[in-house]
């Protein structure tokens, strides 16, 4: 296991070596991606990760990665154009919750697509997964230590660090790190001297995920991993879509059946048995969809409740915020992605993409009301895997190419 000082030394030597080389675009892109992931897991604000996204997007325009990505995924561009036009129309004649920030959210999402296209040229799949896995594991370690030292009650819910500073999005961050570890081990287990570090971080992530006491993300991950393993071997496009819908129905159904389940297994409202009020919230959502079926309420609409303000369901939320046509367009986009995913030759990327999209739909069963919202941890577990699968680089390039990361000899064995 490497100390923090040795890791920083490797990072400094790596940056110096890469800046002295010829491919400075890839070097800066790799460094920006490292900043993006580390900041996402450790820093509460959004300035640093968003700045990294913007930098990587600009580099993609200079390198040609952006143009190649748009050409390769013309249907995704078509969806982006449609969705932007739909939001613009909603802003003109739609519900009360549209404002200019809705367009900035879509622009940032487009910039993130460019960023991922550039990163896929700079780093291999294994390096990308390693960065996410190790950063997530280190963040879990730090959050657990801080909780143990500062919490009034040790059994209170864990509040992770970074953008996921709330237990629910924080659980999403821990989950994507665990998915990355699973994809790494599925592709090639690490050598013995690194396996102990992996196992330590995996156990820490599992402990941190359990300590957040975020029930839906935990169940979603437990369902997504075995389903992704099965689908990566024999699943087609229809099977992937059915699995996405099935896991969403399962988590949403548990939310609807919550009162009955609690009546059987709980004798108080503490911790794991705390009320979620999902059924009541979804009743309000249904009323708003009936009032604004086509263009929606707008994504800035909030329920006037001090204890709960948004739909707490990704598909219900998309229908309520943007209208039923937008929900159909979102499903069409996922269908195209599923088709591309099942054709992916990179085994680790295929599993990472499958497990992430399945987890995302489970997560949207009771959370993540707006998948198109401003940058949060869903960029890591929903949009990054999706965009990474859709970038035009060849699988062999992703697997074997890329800029060496700090401690090249060690990380290539991770």
PDB file of N, CA, C and O in Angstrom, residues 33 122-132 184 398-399 401-405 408 411-412:
ATOM      1  N   UNK A  33      -9.073  15.183 -15.792  1.00  0.00           N
ATOM      2  CA  UNK A  33     -10.002  14.130 -15.374  1.00  0.00           C
ATOM      3  C   UNK A  33      -9.710  13.703 -13.938  1.00  0.00           C
ATOM      4  O   UNK A  33     -10.628  13.486 -13.143  1.00  0.00           O
ATOM      5  N   UNK A 122      -7.255   9.967 -23.955  1.00  0.00           N
ATOM      6  CA  UNK A 122      -6.081  10.162 -23.112  1.00  0.00           C
ATOM      7  C   UNK A 122      -5.808   8.972 -22.202  1.00  0.00           C
ATOM      8  O   UNK A 122      -4.650   8.698 -21.875  1.00  0.00           O
ATOM      9  N   UNK A 123      -6.853   8.273 -21.778  1.00  0.00           N
ATOM     10  CA  UNK A 123      -6.697   7.201 -20.798  1.00  0.00           C
ATOM     11  C   UNK A 123      -7.373   5.927 -21.288  1.00  0.00           C
ATOM     12  O   UNK A 123      -8.360   5.977 -22.019  1.00  0.00           O
ATOM     13  N   UNK A 124      -6.852   4.802 -20.852  1.00  0.00           N
ATOM     14  CA  UNK A 124      -7.491   3.528 -21.154  1.00  0.00           C
ATOM     15  C   UNK A 124      -8.669   3.306 -20.217  1.00  0.00           C
ATOM     16  O   UNK A 124      -8.813   3.979 -19.186  1.00  0.00           O
ATOM     17  N   UNK A 125      -9.514   2.341 -20.560  1.00  0.00           N
ATOM     18  CA  UNK A 125     -10.648   2.024 -19.691  1.00  0.00           C
ATOM     19  C   UNK A 125     -10.169   1.663 -18.300  1.00  0.00           C
ATOM     20  O   UNK A 125     -10.737   2.103 -17.295  1.00  0.00           O
ATOM     21  N   UNK A 126      -9.130   0.868 -18.208  1.00  0.00           N
ATOM     22  CA  UNK A 126      -8.634   0.424 -16.903  1.00  0.00           C
ATOM     23  C   UNK A 126      -8.145   1.601 -16.067  1.00  0.00           C
ATOM     24  O   UNK A 126      -8.322   1.635 -14.852  1.00  0.00           O
ATOM     25  N   UNK A 127      -7.505   2.562 -16.712  1.00  0.00           N
ATOM     26  CA  UNK A 127      -7.043   3.731 -15.975  1.00  0.00           C
ATOM     27  C   UNK A 127      -8.214   4.577 -15.490  1.00  0.00           C
ATOM     28  O   UNK A 127      -8.211   5.069 -14.352  1.00  0.00           O
ATOM     29  N   UNK A 128      -9.224   4.764 -16.335  1.00  0.00           N
ATOM     30  CA  UNK A 128     -10.407   5.535 -15.941  1.00  0.00           C
ATOM     31  C   UNK A 128     -11.102   4.874 -14.755  1.00  0.00           C
ATOM     32  O   UNK A 128     -11.448   5.527 -13.761  1.00  0.00           O
ATOM     33  N   UNK A 129     -11.305   3.562 -14.832  1.00  0.00           N
ATOM     34  CA  UNK A 129     -11.955   2.844 -13.745  1.00  0.00           C
ATOM     35  C   UNK A 129     -11.122   2.879 -12.474  1.00  0.00           C
ATOM     36  O   UNK A 129     -11.665   2.993 -11.364  1.00  0.00           O
ATOM     37  N   UNK A 130      -9.806   2.802 -12.615  1.00  0.00           N
ATOM     38  CA  UNK A 130      -8.925   2.839 -11.448  1.00  0.00           C
ATOM     39  C   UNK A 130      -9.014   4.176 -10.726  1.00  0.00           C
ATOM     40  O   UNK A 130      -9.036   4.234  -9.491  1.00  0.00           O
ATOM     41  N   UNK A 131      -9.048   5.263 -11.492  1.00  0.00           N
ATOM     42  CA  UNK A 131      -9.167   6.592 -10.884  1.00  0.00           C
ATOM     43  C   UNK A 131     -10.453   6.698 -10.083  1.00  0.00           C
ATOM     44  O   UNK A 131     -10.464   7.160  -8.931  1.00  0.00           O
ATOM     45  N   UNK A 132     -11.583   6.262 -10.677  1.00  0.00           N
ATOM     46  CA  UNK A 132     -12.873   6.346  -9.994  1.00  0.00           C
ATOM     47  C   UNK A 132     -12.890   5.459  -8.755  1.00  0.00           C
ATOM     48  O   UNK A 132     -13.336   5.864  -7.678  1.00  0.00           O
ATOM     49  N   UNK A 184     -13.067  -3.860 -12.878  1.00  0.00           N
ATOM     50  CA  UNK A 184     -11.622  -4.123 -12.915  1.00  0.00           C
ATOM     51  C   UNK A 184     -11.327  -5.589 -12.619  1.00  0.00           C
ATOM     52  O   UNK A 184     -10.525  -6.225 -13.310  1.00  0.00           O
ATOM     53  N   UNK A 398      -8.605   1.868 -25.807  1.00  0.00           N
ATOM     54  CA  UNK A 398      -8.975   2.183 -24.440  1.00  0.00           C
ATOM     55  C   UNK A 398      -8.285   1.248 -23.453  1.00  0.00           C
ATOM     56  O   UNK A 398      -7.895   1.638 -22.373  1.00  0.00           O
ATOM     57  N   UNK A 399      -8.151   0.006 -23.840  1.00  0.00           N
ATOM     58  CA  UNK A 399      -7.630  -0.983 -22.909  1.00  0.00           C
ATOM     59  C   UNK A 399      -6.124  -0.881 -22.760  1.00  0.00           C
ATOM     60  O   UNK A 399      -5.581  -1.036 -21.677  1.00  0.00           O
ATOM     61  N   UNK A 401      -4.029   1.597 -24.540  1.00  0.00           N
ATOM     62  CA  UNK A 401      -3.415   2.890 -24.783  1.00  0.00           C
ATOM     63  C   UNK A 401      -3.590   3.821 -23.617  1.00  0.00           C
ATOM     64  O   UNK A 401      -3.842   3.437 -22.500  1.00  0.00           O
ATOM     65  N   UNK A 402      -3.450   5.126 -23.923  1.00  0.00           N
ATOM     66  CA  UNK A 402      -3.656   6.119 -22.886  1.00  0.00           C
ATOM     67  C   UNK A 402      -2.367   6.562 -22.256  1.00  0.00           C
ATOM     68  O   UNK A 402      -1.332   5.931 -22.352  1.00  0.00           O
ATOM     69  N   UNK A 403      -2.433   7.681 -21.569  1.00  0.00           N
ATOM     70  CA  UNK A 403      -1.278   8.254 -20.907  1.00  0.00           C
ATOM     71  C   UNK A 403      -1.027   7.513 -19.613  1.00  0.00           C
ATOM     72  O   UNK A 403      -1.949   7.264 -18.846  1.00  0.00           O
ATOM     73  N   UNK A 404       0.235   7.133 -19.312  1.00  0.00           N
ATOM     74  CA  UNK A 404       0.510   6.460 -18.044  1.00  0.00           C
ATOM     75  C   UNK A 404       0.172   7.354 -16.868  1.00  0.00           C
ATOM     76  O   UNK A 404       0.471   8.538 -16.853  1.00  0.00           O
ATOM     77  N   UNK A 405      -0.466   6.787 -15.868  1.00  0.00           N
ATOM     78  CA  UNK A 405      -0.818   7.517 -14.660  1.00  0.00           C
ATOM     79  C   UNK A 405       0.304   7.404 -13.641  1.00  0.00           C
ATOM     80  O   UNK A 405       1.252   6.641 -13.825  1.00  0.00           O
ATOM     81  N   UNK A 408       3.153   4.160 -12.928  1.00  0.00           N
ATOM     82  CA  UNK A 408       2.690   3.392 -14.080  1.00  0.00           C
ATOM     83  C   UNK A 408       2.779   1.896 -13.848  1.00  0.00           C
ATOM     84  O   UNK A 408       1.853   1.145 -14.119  1.00  0.00           O
ATOM     85  N   UNK A 411      -0.047   0.880 -11.369  1.00  0.00           N
ATOM     86  CA  UNK A 411      -1.416   1.059 -11.792  1.00  0.00           C
ATOM     87  C   UNK A 411      -1.786   0.183 -12.972  1.00  0.00           C
ATOM     88  O   UNK A 411      -2.942  -0.153 -13.168  1.00  0.00           O
ATOM     89  N   UNK A 412      -0.826  -0.190 -13.786  1.00  0.00           N
ATOM     90  CA  UNK A 412      -1.153  -1.096 -14.885  1.00  0.00           C
ATOM     91  C   UNK A 412      -1.454  -2.492 -14.355  1.00  0.00           C
ATOM     92  O   UNK A 412      -1.974  -3.324 -15.081  1.00  0.00           O
TER      93      UNK A 412
END
